Coordinates of C-alpha atoms and ligand atoms in Angstrom, one line a residue:
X205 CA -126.4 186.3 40.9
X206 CA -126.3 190.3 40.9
X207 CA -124.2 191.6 43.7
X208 CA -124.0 194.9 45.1
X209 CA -120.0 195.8 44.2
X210 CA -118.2 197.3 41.5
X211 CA -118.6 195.8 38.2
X212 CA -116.0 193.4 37.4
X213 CA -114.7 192.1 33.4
X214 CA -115.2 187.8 33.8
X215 CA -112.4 187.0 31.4
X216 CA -113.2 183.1 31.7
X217 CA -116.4 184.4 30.4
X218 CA -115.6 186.4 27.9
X219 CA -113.6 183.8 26.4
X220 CA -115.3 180.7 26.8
X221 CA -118.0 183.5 24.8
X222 CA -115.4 184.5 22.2
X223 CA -115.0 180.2 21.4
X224 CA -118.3 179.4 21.2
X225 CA -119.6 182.5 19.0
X226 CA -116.3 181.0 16.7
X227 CA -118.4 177.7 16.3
X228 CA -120.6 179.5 14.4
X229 CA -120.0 179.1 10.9
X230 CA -116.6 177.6 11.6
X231 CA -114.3 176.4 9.2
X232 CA -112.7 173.4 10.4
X233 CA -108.9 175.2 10.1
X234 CA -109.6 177.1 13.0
X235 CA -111.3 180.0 11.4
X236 CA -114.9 181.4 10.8
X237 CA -117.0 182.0 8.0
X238 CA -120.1 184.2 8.6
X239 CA -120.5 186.2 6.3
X240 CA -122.8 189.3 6.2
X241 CA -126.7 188.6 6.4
X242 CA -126.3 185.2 6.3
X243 CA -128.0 182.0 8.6
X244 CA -124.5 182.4 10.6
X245 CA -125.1 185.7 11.2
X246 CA -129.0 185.4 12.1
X247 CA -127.4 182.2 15.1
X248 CA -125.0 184.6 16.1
X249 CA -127.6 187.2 16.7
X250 CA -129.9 184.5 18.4
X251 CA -126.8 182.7 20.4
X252 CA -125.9 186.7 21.7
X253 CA -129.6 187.4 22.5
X254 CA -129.6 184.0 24.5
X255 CA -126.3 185.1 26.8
X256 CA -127.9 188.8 27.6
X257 CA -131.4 187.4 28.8
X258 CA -130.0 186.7 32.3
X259 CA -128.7 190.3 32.5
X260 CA -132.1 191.2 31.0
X261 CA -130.7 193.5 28.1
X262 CA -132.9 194.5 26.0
X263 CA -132.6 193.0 21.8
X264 CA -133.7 195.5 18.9
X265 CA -132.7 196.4 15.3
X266 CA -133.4 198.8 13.1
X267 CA -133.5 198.8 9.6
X268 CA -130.0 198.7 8.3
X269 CA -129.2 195.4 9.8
X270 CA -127.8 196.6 12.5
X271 CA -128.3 194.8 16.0
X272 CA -128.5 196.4 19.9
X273 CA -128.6 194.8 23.1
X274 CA -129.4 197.9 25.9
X275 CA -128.9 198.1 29.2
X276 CA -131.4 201.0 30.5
X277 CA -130.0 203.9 32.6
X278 CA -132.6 205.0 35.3
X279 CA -132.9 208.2 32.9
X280 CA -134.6 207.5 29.7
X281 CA -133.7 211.2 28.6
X282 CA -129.7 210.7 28.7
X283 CA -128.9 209.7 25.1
X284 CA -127.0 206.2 25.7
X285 CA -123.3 205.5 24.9
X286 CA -122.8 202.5 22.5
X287 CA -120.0 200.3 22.5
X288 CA -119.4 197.4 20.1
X289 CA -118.0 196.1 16.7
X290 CA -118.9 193.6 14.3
X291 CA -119.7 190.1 14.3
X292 CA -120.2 189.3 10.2
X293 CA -116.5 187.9 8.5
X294 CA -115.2 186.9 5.2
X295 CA -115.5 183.4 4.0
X296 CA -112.5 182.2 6.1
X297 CA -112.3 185.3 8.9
X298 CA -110.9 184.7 12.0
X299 CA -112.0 184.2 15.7
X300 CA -111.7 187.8 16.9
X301 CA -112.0 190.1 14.0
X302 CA -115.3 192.6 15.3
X303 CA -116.1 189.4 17.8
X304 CA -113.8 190.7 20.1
X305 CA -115.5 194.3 20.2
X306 CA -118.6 193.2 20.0
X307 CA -118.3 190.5 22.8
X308 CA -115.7 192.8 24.9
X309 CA -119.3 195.3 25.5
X310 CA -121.5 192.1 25.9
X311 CA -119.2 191.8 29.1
X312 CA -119.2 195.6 30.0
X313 CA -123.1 195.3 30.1
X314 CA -122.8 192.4 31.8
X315 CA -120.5 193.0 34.4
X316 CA -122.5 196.3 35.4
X317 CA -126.1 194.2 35.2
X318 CA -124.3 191.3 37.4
X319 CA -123.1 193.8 39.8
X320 CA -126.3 195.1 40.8
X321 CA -125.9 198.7 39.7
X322 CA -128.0 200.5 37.9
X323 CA -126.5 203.8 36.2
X324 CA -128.4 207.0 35.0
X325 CA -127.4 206.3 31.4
X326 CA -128.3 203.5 29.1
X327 CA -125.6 201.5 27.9
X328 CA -126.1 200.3 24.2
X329 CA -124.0 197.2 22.6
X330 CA -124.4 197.5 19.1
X331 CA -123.3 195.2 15.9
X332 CA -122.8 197.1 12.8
X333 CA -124.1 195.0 9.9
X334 CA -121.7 194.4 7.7
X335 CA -118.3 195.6 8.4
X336 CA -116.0 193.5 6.3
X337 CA -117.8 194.1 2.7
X338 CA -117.1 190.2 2.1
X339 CA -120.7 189.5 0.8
X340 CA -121.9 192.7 0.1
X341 CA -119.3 195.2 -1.4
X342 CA -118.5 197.7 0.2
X343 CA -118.1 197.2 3.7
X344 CA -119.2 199.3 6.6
X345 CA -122.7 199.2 5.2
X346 CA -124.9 199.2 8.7
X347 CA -122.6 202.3 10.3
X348 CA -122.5 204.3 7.0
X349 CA -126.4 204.5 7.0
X350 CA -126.8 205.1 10.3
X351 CA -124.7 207.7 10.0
X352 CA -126.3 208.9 7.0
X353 CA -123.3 208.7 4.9
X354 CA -125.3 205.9 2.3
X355 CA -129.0 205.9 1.9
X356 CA -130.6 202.6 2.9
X357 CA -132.5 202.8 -0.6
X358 CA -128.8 202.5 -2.1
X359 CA -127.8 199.3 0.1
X360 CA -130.1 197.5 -0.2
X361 CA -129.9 197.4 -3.8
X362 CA -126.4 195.8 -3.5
X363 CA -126.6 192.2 -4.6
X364 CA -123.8 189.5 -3.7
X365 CA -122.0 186.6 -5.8
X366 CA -125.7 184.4 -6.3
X367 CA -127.3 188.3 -6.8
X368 CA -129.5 188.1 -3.8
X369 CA -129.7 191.7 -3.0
X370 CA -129.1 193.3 0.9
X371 CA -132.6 194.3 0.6
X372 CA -133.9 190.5 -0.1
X373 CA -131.5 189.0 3.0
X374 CA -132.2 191.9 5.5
X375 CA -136.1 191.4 4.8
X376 CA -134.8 187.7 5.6
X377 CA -133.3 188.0 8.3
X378 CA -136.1 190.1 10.2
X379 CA -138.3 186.8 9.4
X380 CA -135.7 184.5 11.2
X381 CA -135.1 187.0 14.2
X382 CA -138.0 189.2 14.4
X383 CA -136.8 192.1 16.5
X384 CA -138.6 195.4 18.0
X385 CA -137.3 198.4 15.9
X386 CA -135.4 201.3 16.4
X387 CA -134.9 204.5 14.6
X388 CA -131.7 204.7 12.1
X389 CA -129.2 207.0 13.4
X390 CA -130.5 207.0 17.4
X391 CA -129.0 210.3 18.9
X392 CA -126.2 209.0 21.1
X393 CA -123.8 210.4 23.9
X394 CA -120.3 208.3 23.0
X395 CA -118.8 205.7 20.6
X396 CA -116.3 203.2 22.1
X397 CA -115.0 200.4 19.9
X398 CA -112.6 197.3 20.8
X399 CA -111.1 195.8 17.8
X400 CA -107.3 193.3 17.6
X401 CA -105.0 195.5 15.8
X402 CA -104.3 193.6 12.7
X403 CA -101.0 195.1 12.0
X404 CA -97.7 194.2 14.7
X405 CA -97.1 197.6 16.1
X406 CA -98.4 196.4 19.3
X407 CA -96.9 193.0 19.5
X408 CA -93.5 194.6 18.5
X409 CA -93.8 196.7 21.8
X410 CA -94.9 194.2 24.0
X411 CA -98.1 196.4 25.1
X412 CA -101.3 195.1 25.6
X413 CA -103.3 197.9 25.0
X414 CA -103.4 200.5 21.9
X415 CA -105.0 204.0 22.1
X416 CA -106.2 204.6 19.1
X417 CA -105.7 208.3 17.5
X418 CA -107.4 208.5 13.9
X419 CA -107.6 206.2 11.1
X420 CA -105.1 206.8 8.0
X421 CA -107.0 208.3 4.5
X422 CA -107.7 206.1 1.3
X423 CA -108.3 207.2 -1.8
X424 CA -108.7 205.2 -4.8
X425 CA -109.2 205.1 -8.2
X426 CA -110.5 202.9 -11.2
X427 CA -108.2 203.9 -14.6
X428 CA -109.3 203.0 -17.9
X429 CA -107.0 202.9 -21.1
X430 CA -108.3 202.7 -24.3
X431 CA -105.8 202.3 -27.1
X432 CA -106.5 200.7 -30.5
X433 CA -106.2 197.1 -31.1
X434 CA -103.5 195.4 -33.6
X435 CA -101.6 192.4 -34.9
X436 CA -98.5 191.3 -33.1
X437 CA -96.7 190.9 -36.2
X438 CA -97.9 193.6 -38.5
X439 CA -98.9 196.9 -36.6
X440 CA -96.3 199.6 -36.9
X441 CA -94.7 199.9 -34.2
X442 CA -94.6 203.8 -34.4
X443 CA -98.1 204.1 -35.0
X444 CA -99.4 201.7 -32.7
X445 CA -101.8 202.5 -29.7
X446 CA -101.1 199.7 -26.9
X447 CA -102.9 199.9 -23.7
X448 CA -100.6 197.6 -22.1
X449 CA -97.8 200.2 -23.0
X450 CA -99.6 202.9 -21.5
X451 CA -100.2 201.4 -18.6
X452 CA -96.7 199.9 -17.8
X453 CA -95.4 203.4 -18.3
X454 CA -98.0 204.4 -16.0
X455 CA -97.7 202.3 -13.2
X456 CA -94.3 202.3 -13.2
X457 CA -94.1 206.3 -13.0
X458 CA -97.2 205.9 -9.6
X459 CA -94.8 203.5 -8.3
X460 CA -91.6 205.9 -9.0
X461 CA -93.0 209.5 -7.9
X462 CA -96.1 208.4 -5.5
X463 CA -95.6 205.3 -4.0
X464 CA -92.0 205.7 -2.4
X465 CA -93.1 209.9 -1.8
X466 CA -92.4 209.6 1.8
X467 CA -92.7 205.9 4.6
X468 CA -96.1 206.3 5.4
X469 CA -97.8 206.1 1.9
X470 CA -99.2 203.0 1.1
X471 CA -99.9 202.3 -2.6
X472 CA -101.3 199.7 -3.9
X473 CA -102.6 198.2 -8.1
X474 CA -104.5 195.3 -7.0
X475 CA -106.2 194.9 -10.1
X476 CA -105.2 194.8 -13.4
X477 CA -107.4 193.4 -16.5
X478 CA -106.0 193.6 -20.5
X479 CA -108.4 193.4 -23.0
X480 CA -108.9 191.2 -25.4
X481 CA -105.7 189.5 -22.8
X482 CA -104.1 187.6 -26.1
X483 CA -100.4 186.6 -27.0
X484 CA -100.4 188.0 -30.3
X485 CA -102.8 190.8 -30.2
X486 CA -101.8 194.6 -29.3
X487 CA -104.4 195.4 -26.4
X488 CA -106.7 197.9 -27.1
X489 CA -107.6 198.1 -23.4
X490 CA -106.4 197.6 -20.3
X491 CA -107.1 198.7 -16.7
X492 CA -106.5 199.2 -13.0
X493 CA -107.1 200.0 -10.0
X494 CA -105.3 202.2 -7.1
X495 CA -105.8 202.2 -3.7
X496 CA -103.7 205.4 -1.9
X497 CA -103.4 205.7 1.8
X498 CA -101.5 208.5 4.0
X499 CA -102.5 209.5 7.5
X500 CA -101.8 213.0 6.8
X501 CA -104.5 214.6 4.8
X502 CA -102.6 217.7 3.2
X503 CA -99.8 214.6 2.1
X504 CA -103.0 212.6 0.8
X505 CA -104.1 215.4 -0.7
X506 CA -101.2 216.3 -2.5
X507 CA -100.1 212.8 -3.5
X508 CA -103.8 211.6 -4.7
X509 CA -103.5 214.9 -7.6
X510 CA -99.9 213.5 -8.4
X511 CA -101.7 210.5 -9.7
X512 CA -104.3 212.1 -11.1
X513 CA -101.5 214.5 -13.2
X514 CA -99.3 211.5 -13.8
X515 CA -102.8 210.0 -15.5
X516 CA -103.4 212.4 -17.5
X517 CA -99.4 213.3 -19.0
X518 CA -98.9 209.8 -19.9
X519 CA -102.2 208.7 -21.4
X520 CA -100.6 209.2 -25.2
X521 CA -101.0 208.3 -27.7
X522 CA -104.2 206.0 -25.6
X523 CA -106.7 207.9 -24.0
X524 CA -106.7 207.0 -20.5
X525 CA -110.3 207.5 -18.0
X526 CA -109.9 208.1 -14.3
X527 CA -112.6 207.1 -12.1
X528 CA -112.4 208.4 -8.3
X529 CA -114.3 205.4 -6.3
X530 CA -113.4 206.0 -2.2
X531 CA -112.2 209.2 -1.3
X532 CA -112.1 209.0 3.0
X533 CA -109.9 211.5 4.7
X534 CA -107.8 210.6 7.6
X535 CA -109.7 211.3 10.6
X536 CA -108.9 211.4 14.3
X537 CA -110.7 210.4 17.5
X538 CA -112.2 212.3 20.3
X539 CA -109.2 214.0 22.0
X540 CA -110.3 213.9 25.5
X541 CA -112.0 210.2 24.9
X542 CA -108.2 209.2 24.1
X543 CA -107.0 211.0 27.2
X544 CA -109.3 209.4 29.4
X545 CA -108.7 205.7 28.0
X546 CA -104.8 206.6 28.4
X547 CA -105.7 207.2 32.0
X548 CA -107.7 204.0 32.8
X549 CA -105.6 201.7 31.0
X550 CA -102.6 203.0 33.1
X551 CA -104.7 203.1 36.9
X552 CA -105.8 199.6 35.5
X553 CA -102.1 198.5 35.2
X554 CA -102.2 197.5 31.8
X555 CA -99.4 199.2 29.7
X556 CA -100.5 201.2 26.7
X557 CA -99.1 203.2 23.5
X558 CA -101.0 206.0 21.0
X559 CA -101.0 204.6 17.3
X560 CA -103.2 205.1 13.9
X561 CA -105.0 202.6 12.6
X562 CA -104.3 201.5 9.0
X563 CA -107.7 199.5 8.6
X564 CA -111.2 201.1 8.6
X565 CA -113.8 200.5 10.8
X566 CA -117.4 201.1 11.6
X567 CA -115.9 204.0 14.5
X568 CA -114.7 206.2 11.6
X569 CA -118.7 206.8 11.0
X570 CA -119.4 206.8 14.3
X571 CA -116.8 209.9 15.2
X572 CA -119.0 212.2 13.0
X573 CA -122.3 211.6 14.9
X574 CA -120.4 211.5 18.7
X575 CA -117.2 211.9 20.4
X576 CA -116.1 208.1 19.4
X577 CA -112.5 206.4 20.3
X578 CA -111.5 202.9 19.5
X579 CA -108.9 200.3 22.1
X580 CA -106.7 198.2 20.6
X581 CA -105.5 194.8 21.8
X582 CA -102.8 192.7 19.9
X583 CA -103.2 190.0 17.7
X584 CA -100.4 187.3 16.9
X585 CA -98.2 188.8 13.6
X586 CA -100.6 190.9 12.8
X587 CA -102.6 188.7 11.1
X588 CA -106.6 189.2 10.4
X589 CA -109.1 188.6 8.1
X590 CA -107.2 185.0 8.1
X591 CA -107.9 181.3 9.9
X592 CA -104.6 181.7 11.8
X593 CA -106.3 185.0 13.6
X594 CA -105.1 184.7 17.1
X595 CA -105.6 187.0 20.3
X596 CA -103.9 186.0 23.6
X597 CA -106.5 185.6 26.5
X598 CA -105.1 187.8 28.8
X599 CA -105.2 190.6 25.9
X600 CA -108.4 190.1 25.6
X601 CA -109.4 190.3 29.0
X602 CA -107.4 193.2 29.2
X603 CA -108.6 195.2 26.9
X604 CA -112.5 194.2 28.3
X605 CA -111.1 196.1 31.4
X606 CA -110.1 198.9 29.7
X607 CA -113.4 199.5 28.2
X608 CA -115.2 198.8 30.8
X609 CA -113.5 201.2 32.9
X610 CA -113.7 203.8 30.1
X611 CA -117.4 203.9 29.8
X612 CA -118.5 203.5 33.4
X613 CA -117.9 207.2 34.5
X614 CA -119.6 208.3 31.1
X615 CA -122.7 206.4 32.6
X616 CA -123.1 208.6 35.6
X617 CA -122.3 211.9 33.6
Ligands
LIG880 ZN1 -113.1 194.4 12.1

């Protein structure tokens, strides 16, 4: 029943929420499988609408997947502040992975509806349609359009594994949870997002709460070698043209002058294909992909047209093709956002620390529209995307608090 008092995080609630949105799509081994656009996804959307009737928030979409559920402020003309995550996974996610954000402001909404208040701006819980790019590659799909960084034309010509296209499962999907629509790219007042760490930084200090001050830069590349195919046994070797030469040399010079530049760099071949990929045959192609990441963005910079040079110096006697696929600068959150988190995280007695955060998320997006910030809680070794996913409850309660008391004041200003 609604009381008149100040709103209050139910951690028993949040959590007994947190295991039985994990029952959807569960694996068996503990973890989750709901994949983007999927049935899963359409009963997670149904089991969420289901909790926020008794607070009577109100369920939309819009066109890009994406799914609200709004507590109105007594002044329709205050653009709202959202707060949320993600609730799609890979084929065997974890429990907590966007859950946690996205369940963390089902609370905050509820808290304030159950307490009775009734502030002058509208508090919107949103869940970005697909975050992890597991079905439909890349991820962030549903923030990047609202943002206006993709065209929905663009994403919804993406097709999966079984080429069923976004357009074809988001069409879907508004059949099997028809929903009242709202505009892409809604003007809003503030971006909040609660998200597990997924790295140990946290853990490692024994803090409960991170303060999250940017997200590190990514660039990467697709390189194509073309050599000249030959016989093991006959082709000169002074004339030859071997792809899989080239490329050796290659890597091995990225991982000799770019990848060990400075600590912070992370670099990364994660795929490599050789072409025609026979014992006794010289390739005449080969390829591979680089994935560069630095949170300083002159370093990035820098260190992204070392490989770039390095490409181009060693190609011979191949001819070597570099395609630039993401190209994402660091980027850092809303200063005074951070400050004020810092602040309620410490009145709220739960200890906290500043840190970057290596992964991506649907905030990055998010920050260009709005003063945006994301809270971090930490999850056990740092693992995520993985069945073994693990937040402690108390973390998670905490870090409920924390956003909770975060966004209230921005409801009354
Ligand atoms: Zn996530």
């Amino acid at each position: 029943m609604p009381s008149d008092s100040a709103p209050k995080i139910d951690g028993a609630r949040l959590w007994e929420r947190l295991m039985a949105l994990a029952r959807i799509g569960a694996t068996g081994r503990g973890g989750v499988d709901r994949q983007a656009l999927t049935d899963n996804d359409a009963a997670a959307w149904r089991q969420l609408i289901q909790w926020s009737v008794i607070h009577k928030l109100r369920a939309e979409r819009d066109d890009a997947g994406n799914f609200f559920l709004t507590l109105p402020g007594t002044d329709p003309s205050l653009p709202p502040v959202l707060i949320g995550s993600h609730l799609d996974t890979q084929t065997t996610g974890g429990m907590f992975d966007g859950a946690f954000g996205v369940l963390a402001a089902l609370e905050c909404a509820s808290a304030i509806a159950d307490a009775g208040i009734r502030p002058p701006r509208t508090l919107t819980v949103v869940a970005w349609m697909n975050q992890t790019g597991s079905r439909f590659a890349p991820g962030m799909m549903g923030s990047a359009v609202f943002a206006g960084a993709r065209r929905l034309v663009d994403i919804r010509a993406v097709s999966d594994a079984a080429r069923v296209t976004v357009g074809a499962a988001l069409d879907k999907r508004q059949g099997a949870v028809p929903l009242p629509d709202r505009p892409i790219g809604f003007p809003f007042a503030a971006y909040i997002e609660a998200h597990i760490e997924q790295a140990t930084i946290l853990e490692a200090a024994n803090l409960p709460i991170g303060i999250v001050t940017g997200i590190q830069g990514k660039k990467t590349w697709r390189v194509d070698i073309r050599g000249a195919e030959g016989d093991a046994g006959t082709a000169a070797m002074a004339t030859r043209r071997d792809a899989v030469a080239t490329m050796a040399l290659l890597i091995s010079a990225l991982y000799g002058e770019v990848a060990i530049a400075d600590p912070a760099v992370k670099f990364t071949v994660g795929r490599v294909t050789v072409d025609p990929n026979a014992p006794a045959i010289v390739a005449g192609r080969a390829s591979f992909t680089i994935d560069l990441r630095h949170p300083d963005h002159a370093v990035l910079k820098r260190l992204g047209a070392k490989v770039e040079m390095l490409c181009k110096m060693l190609a011979r006697p191949c001819a070597v093709r570099l395609e630039r696929l993401d190209n994402a600068p660091p980027m850092a959150f809303d200063a005074r956002l951070l400050d004020w988190i810092e602040s309620v995280a410490e009145a709220a007695g739960h200890g906290s620390m500043r840190l970057l955060s290596a992964a991506g998320h649907d905030a990055r997006y998010m920050a260009r529209l709005a003063p945006s910030a994301m809270i971090f809680i930490p999850c056990r070794g740092g693992i995520s995307h993985a069945e073994t996913e693990w937040a402690e409850p108390a973390h998670v309660t905490a870090g409920a608090e924390v956003l909770l008391g975060s966004v209230l004041p921005l409801l009354t200003s």
